[in-house]
Coordinates of C-alpha atoms and ligand atoms in Angstrom, one line a residue:
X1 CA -25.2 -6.7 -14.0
X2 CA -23.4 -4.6 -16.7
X3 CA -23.8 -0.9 -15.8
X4 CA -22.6 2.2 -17.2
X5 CA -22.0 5.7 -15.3
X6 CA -21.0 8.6 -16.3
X7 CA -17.1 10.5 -15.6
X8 CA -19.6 13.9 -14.3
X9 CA -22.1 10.8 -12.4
X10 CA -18.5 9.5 -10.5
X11 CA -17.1 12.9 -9.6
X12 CA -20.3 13.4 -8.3
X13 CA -20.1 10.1 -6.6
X14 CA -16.3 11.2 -5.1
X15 CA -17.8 15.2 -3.7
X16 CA -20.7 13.2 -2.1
X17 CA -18.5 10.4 -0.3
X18 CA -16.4 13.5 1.0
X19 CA -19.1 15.0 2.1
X20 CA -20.8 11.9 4.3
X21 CA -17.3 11.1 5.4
X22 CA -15.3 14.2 6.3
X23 CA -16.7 14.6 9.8
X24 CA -17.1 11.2 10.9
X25 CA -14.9 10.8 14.0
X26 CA -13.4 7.7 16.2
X27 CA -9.4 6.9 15.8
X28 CA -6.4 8.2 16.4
X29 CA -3.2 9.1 14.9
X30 CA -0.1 6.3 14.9
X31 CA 1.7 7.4 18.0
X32 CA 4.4 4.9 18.0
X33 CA 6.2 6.8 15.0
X34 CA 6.6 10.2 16.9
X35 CA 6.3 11.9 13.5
X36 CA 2.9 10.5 13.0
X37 CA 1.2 11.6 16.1
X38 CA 1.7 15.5 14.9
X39 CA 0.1 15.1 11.1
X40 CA -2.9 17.6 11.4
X41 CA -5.6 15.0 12.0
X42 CA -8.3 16.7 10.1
X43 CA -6.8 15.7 6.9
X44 CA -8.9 14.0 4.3
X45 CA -8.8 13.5 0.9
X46 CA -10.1 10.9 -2.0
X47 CA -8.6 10.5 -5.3
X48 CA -9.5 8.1 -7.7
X49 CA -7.8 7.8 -11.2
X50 CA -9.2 6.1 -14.0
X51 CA -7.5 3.9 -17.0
X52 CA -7.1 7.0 -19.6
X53 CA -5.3 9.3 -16.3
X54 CA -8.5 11.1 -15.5
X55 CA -7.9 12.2 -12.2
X56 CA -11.3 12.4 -9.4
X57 CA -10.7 14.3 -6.7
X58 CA -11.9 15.8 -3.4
X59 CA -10.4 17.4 -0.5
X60 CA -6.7 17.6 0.5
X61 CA -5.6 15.0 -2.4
X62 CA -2.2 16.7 -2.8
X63 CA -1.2 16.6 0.5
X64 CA 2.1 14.7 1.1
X65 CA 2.3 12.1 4.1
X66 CA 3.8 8.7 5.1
X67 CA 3.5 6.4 2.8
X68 CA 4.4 3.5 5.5
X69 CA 3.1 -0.1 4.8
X70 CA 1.5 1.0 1.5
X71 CA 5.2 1.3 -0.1
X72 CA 5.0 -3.1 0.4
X73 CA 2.8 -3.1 -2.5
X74 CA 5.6 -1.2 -4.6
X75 CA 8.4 -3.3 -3.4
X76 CA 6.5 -6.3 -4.3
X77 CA 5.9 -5.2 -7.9
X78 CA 9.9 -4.6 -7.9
X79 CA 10.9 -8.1 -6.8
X80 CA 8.0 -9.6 -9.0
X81 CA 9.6 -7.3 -12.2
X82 CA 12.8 -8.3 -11.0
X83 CA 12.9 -12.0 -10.4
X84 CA 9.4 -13.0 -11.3
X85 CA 5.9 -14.7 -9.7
X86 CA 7.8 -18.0 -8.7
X87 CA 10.7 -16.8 -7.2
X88 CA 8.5 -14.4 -4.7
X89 CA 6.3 -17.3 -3.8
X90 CA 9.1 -19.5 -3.4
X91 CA 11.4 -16.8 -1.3
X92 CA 8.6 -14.6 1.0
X93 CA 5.1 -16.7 -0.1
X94 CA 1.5 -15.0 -0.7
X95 CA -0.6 -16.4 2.3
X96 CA -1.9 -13.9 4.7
X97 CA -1.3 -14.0 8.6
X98 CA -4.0 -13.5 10.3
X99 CA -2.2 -11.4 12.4
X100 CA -1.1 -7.5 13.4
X101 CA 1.7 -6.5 10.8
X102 CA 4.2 -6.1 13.2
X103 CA 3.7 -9.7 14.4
X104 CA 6.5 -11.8 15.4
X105 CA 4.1 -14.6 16.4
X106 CA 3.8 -14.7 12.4
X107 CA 7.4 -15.5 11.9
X108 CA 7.3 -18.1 14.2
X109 CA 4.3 -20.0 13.5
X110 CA 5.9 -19.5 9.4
X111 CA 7.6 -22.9 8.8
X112 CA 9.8 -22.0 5.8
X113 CA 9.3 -18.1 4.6
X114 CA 8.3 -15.1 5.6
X115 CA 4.2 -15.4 4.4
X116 CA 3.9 -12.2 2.3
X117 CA 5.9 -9.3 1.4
X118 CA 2.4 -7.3 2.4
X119 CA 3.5 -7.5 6.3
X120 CA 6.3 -6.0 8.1
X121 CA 8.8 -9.3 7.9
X122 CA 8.0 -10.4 4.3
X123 CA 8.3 -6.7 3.4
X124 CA 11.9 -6.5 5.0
X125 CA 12.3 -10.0 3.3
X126 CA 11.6 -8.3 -0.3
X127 CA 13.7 -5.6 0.5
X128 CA 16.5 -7.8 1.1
X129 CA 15.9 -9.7 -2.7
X130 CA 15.8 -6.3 -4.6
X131 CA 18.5 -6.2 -6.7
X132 CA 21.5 -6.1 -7.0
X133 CA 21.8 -7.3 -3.6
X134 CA 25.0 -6.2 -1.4
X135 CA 24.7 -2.8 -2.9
X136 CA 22.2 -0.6 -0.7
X137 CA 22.7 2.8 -2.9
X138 CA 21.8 0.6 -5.8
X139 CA 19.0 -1.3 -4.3
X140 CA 17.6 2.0 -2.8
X141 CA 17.4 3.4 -6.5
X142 CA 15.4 0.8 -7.8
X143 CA 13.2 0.9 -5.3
X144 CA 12.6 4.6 -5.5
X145 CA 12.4 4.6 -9.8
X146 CA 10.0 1.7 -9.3
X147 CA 7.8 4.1 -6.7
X148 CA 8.2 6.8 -9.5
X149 CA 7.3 4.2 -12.4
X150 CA 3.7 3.3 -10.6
X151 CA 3.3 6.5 -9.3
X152 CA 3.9 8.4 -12.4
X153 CA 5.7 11.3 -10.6
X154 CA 8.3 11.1 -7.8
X155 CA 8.0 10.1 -4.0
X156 CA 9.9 12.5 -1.7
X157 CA 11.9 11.1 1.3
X158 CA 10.6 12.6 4.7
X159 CA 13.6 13.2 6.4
X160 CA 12.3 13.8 10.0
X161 CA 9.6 10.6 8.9
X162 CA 12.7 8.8 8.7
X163 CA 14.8 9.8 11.8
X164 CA 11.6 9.2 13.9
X165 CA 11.2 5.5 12.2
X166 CA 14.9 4.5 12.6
X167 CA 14.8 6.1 15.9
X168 CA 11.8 3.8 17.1
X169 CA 12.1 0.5 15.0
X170 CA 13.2 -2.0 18.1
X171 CA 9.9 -4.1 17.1
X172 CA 11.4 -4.0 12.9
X173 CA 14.5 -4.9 14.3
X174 CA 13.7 -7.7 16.2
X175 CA 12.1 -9.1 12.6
X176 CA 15.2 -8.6 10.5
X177 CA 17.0 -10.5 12.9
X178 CA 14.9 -13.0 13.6
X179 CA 14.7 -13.5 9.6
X180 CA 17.9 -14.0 9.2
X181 CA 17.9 -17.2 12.5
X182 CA 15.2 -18.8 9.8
X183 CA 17.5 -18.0 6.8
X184 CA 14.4 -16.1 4.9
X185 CA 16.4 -12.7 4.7
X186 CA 18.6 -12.7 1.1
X187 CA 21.1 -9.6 2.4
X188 CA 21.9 -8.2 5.2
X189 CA 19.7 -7.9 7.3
X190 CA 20.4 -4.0 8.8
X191 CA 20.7 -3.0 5.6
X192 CA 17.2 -4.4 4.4
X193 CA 15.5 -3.1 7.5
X194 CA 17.0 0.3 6.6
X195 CA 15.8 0.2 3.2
X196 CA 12.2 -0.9 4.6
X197 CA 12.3 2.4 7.0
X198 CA 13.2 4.5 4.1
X199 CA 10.7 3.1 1.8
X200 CA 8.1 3.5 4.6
X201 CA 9.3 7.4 5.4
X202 CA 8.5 8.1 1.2
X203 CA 6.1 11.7 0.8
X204 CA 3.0 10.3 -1.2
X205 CA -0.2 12.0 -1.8
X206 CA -3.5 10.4 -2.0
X207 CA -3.5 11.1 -5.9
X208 CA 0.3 9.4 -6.4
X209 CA -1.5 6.1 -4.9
X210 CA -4.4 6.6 -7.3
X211 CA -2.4 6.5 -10.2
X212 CA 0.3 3.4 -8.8
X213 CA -3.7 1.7 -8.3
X214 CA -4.7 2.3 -11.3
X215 CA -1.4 1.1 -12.9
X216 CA -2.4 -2.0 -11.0
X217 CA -5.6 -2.2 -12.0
X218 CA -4.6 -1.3 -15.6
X219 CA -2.5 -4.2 -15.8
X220 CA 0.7 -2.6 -15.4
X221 CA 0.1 0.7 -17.9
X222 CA 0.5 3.4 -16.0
X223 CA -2.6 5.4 -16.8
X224 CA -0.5 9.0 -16.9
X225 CA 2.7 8.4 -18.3
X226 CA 1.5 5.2 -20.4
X227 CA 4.6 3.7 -19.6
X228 CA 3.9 -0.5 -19.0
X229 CA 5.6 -0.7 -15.3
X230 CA 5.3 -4.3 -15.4
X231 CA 4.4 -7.3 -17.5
X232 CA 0.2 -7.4 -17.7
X233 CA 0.8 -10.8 -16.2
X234 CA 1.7 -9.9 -13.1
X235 CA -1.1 -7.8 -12.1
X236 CA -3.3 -11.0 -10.6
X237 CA -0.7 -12.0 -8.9
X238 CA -0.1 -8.0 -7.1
X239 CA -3.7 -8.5 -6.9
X240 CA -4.1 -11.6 -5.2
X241 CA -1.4 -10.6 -2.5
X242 CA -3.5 -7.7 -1.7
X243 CA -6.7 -8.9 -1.4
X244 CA -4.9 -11.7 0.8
X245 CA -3.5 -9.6 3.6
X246 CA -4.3 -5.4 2.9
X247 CA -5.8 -5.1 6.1
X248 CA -3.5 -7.5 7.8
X249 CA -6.0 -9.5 10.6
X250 CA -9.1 -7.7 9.4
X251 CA -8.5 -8.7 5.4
X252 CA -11.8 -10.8 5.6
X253 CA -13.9 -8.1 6.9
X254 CA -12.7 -5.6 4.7
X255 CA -12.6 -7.7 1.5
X256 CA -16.4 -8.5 2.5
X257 CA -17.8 -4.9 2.8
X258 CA -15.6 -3.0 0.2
X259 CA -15.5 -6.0 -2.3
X260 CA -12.5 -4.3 -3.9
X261 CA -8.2 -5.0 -3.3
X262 CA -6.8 -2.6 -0.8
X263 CA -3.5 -1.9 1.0
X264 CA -3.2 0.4 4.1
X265 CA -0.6 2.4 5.8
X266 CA -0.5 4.0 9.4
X267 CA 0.5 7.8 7.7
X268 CA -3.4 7.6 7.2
X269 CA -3.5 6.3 3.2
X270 CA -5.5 3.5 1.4
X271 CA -4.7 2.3 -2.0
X272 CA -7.6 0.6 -3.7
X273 CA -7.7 -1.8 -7.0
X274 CA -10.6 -2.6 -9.3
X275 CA -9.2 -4.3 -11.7
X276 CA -9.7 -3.4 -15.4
X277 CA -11.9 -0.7 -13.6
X278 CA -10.0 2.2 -11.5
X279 CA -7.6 3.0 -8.5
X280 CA -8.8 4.6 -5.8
X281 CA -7.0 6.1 -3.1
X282 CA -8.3 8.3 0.5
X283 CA -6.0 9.6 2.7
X284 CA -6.4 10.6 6.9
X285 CA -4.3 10.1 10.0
X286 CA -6.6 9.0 12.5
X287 CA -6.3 4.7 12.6
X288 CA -8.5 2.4 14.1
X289 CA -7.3 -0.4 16.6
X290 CA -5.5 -2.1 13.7
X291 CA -3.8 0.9 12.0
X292 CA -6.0 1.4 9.5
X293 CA -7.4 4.8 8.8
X294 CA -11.1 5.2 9.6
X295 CA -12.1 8.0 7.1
X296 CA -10.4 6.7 4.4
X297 CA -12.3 2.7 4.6
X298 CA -15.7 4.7 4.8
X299 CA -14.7 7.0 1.6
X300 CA -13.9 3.9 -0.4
X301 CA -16.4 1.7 1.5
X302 CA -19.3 5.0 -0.1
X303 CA -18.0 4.5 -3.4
X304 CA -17.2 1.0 -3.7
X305 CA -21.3 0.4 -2.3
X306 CA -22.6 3.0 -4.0
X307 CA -21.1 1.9 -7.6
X308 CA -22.0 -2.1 -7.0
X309 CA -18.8 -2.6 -8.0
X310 CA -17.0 -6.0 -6.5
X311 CA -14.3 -8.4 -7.0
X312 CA -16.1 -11.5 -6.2
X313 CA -18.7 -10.9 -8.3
X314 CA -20.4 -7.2 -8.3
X315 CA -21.7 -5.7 -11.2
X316 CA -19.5 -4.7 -14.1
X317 CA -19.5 -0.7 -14.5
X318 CA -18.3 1.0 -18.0
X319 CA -17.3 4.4 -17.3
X320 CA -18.6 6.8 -20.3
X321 CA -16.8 10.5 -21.1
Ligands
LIG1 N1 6.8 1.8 9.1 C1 5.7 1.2 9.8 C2 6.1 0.0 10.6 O1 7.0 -0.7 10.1 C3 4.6 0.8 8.8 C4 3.5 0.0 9.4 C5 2.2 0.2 8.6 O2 1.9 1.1 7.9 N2 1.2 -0.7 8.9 O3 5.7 -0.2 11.7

């Protein structure tokens, strides 16, 4: 069903999804990052951002936290811009896991890549193709003007984000390494894990990773600075590896009640897609069992319902002034 609803019906829509949402309890910070555990938990915000850069808001939408897992989506844009859908299929793949992010298991069962640059090994994997490899300053820079280009303003580096990371990342370790026994790391494989921790430890706020979803959902024009971050025809392909794995083992369950793309990341953050529709983003610390924040899936789960909207098949919403 076509529908149309208002920009004053939506931010309605946004107030009232905060509202339902802000107190509902159950999670806990990440603790395994030190860092993470002492982000006030009580932080909540939703942003969403629509294709001509109106910005939705409610709560603490400016807040800056961990980016974490959520910075995979931008590194996979950057190896897609930079060497294109085939060679990311060919070099890291697009299936999903079925299994915890962290998941060696994954690597093993893998018979000749990584699956998807969405989990931790395929992400290390992607950092290790950004170009030009063997030149971590270099690689580091694209990585971060790439951030900036979906994000439409700059990502800060949390220093004492990324101390605690480096100074806890045996399990990341273990990956990199175990990449390179299966040849399916491209450089070296300390220096791709670093640059995986640093991307990880990037200050985002909840309205950054509306825009970067919009951009996604705008087929690659950033809806602020209406700059075209990629090529329009790689935004199925973005699109397809989130819907694949965004919630790692519970994809399926989440792709099933939201009905919309979404990428997680233990600081708390969601990033949502609708494409040709709007990004949507909600932000707070405490995770459920599988690192995924609790608030933030029943802000966008409010919205998502509420609107009809859906991937698979929902009704098709035109958003009026
Ligand atoms: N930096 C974190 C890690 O590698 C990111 C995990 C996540 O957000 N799911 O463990």
């Amino acid at each position: 069903m076509k529908k149309t609803i208002s920009t004053s019906s939506l931010r309605a829509l946004v107030a009232e999804a905060y509202d339902q949402v802000k107190s509902a309890t159950g999670g806990a910070n990440a603790d395994y990052i030190p860092y993470l555990a002492n982000v006030p938990s009580d932080l909540f915000g939703i942003a969403l951002c629509l294709p001509n850069g109106e910005l939705i808001e409610a709560g603490d939408t400016d807040y800056v936290f961990g980016i974490e897992s959520i910075s995979k989506v931008h590194t996979a844009v950057l190896v897609l811009r930079q060497s294109g859908a085939d060679e990311l299929l060919a070099k890291i793949g697009a299936d999903a896991t079925g299994l915890p992010f962290n998941s060696i298991m994954a690597i093993l069962l893998e018979k000749d890549h990584p699956s998807t640059p969405l989990v931790n090994s395929g992400a290390i994997s992607a950092c290790s193709l950004v170009k030009p490899v063997g030149n971590a300053d270099a690689k580091w820079q694209a990585i971060v003007d790439n951030m900036t280009d979906l994000c439409g303003s700059p990502l800060v580096l949390q220093q004492e984000l990324y101390k605690s990371e480096t100074a806890t990342n045996f399990n990341n370790k273990s990956i990199a390494w175990l990449l390179k026994n299966y040849n399916r790391i491209y450089d070296d494989p300390d220096m791709s894990l670093d640059l995986y921790t640093r991307q990880c430890s990037m200050g985002v706020t909840a309205r950054q990773l509306a825009v970067a979803g919009c951009t996604i959902a705008s087929y690659g024009m950033n809806p602020v600075t209406k700059q075209q971050v990629f090529p329009s025809a790689l935004a199925p392909k973005i699109v397809a590896l989130i819907a694949a794995v965004g919630f790692y083992e519970h994809t399926g369950d989440w792709m099933y009640t939201s009905g919309i793309p979404a990428k997680t990341g233990v600081g708390g953050g969601i990033m949502g897609v609708l494409p040709g529709g709007f990004g949507i983003a909600a932000f707070a610390p405490p995770l459920d069992d599988a690192g995924n924040s609790v608030k933030a899936q029943l802000a966008i789960k409010y919205i998502t319902q509420h609107l009809g909207v859906n991937v698979y098949g929902g009704d098709s919403i035109e958003i009026t002034a």
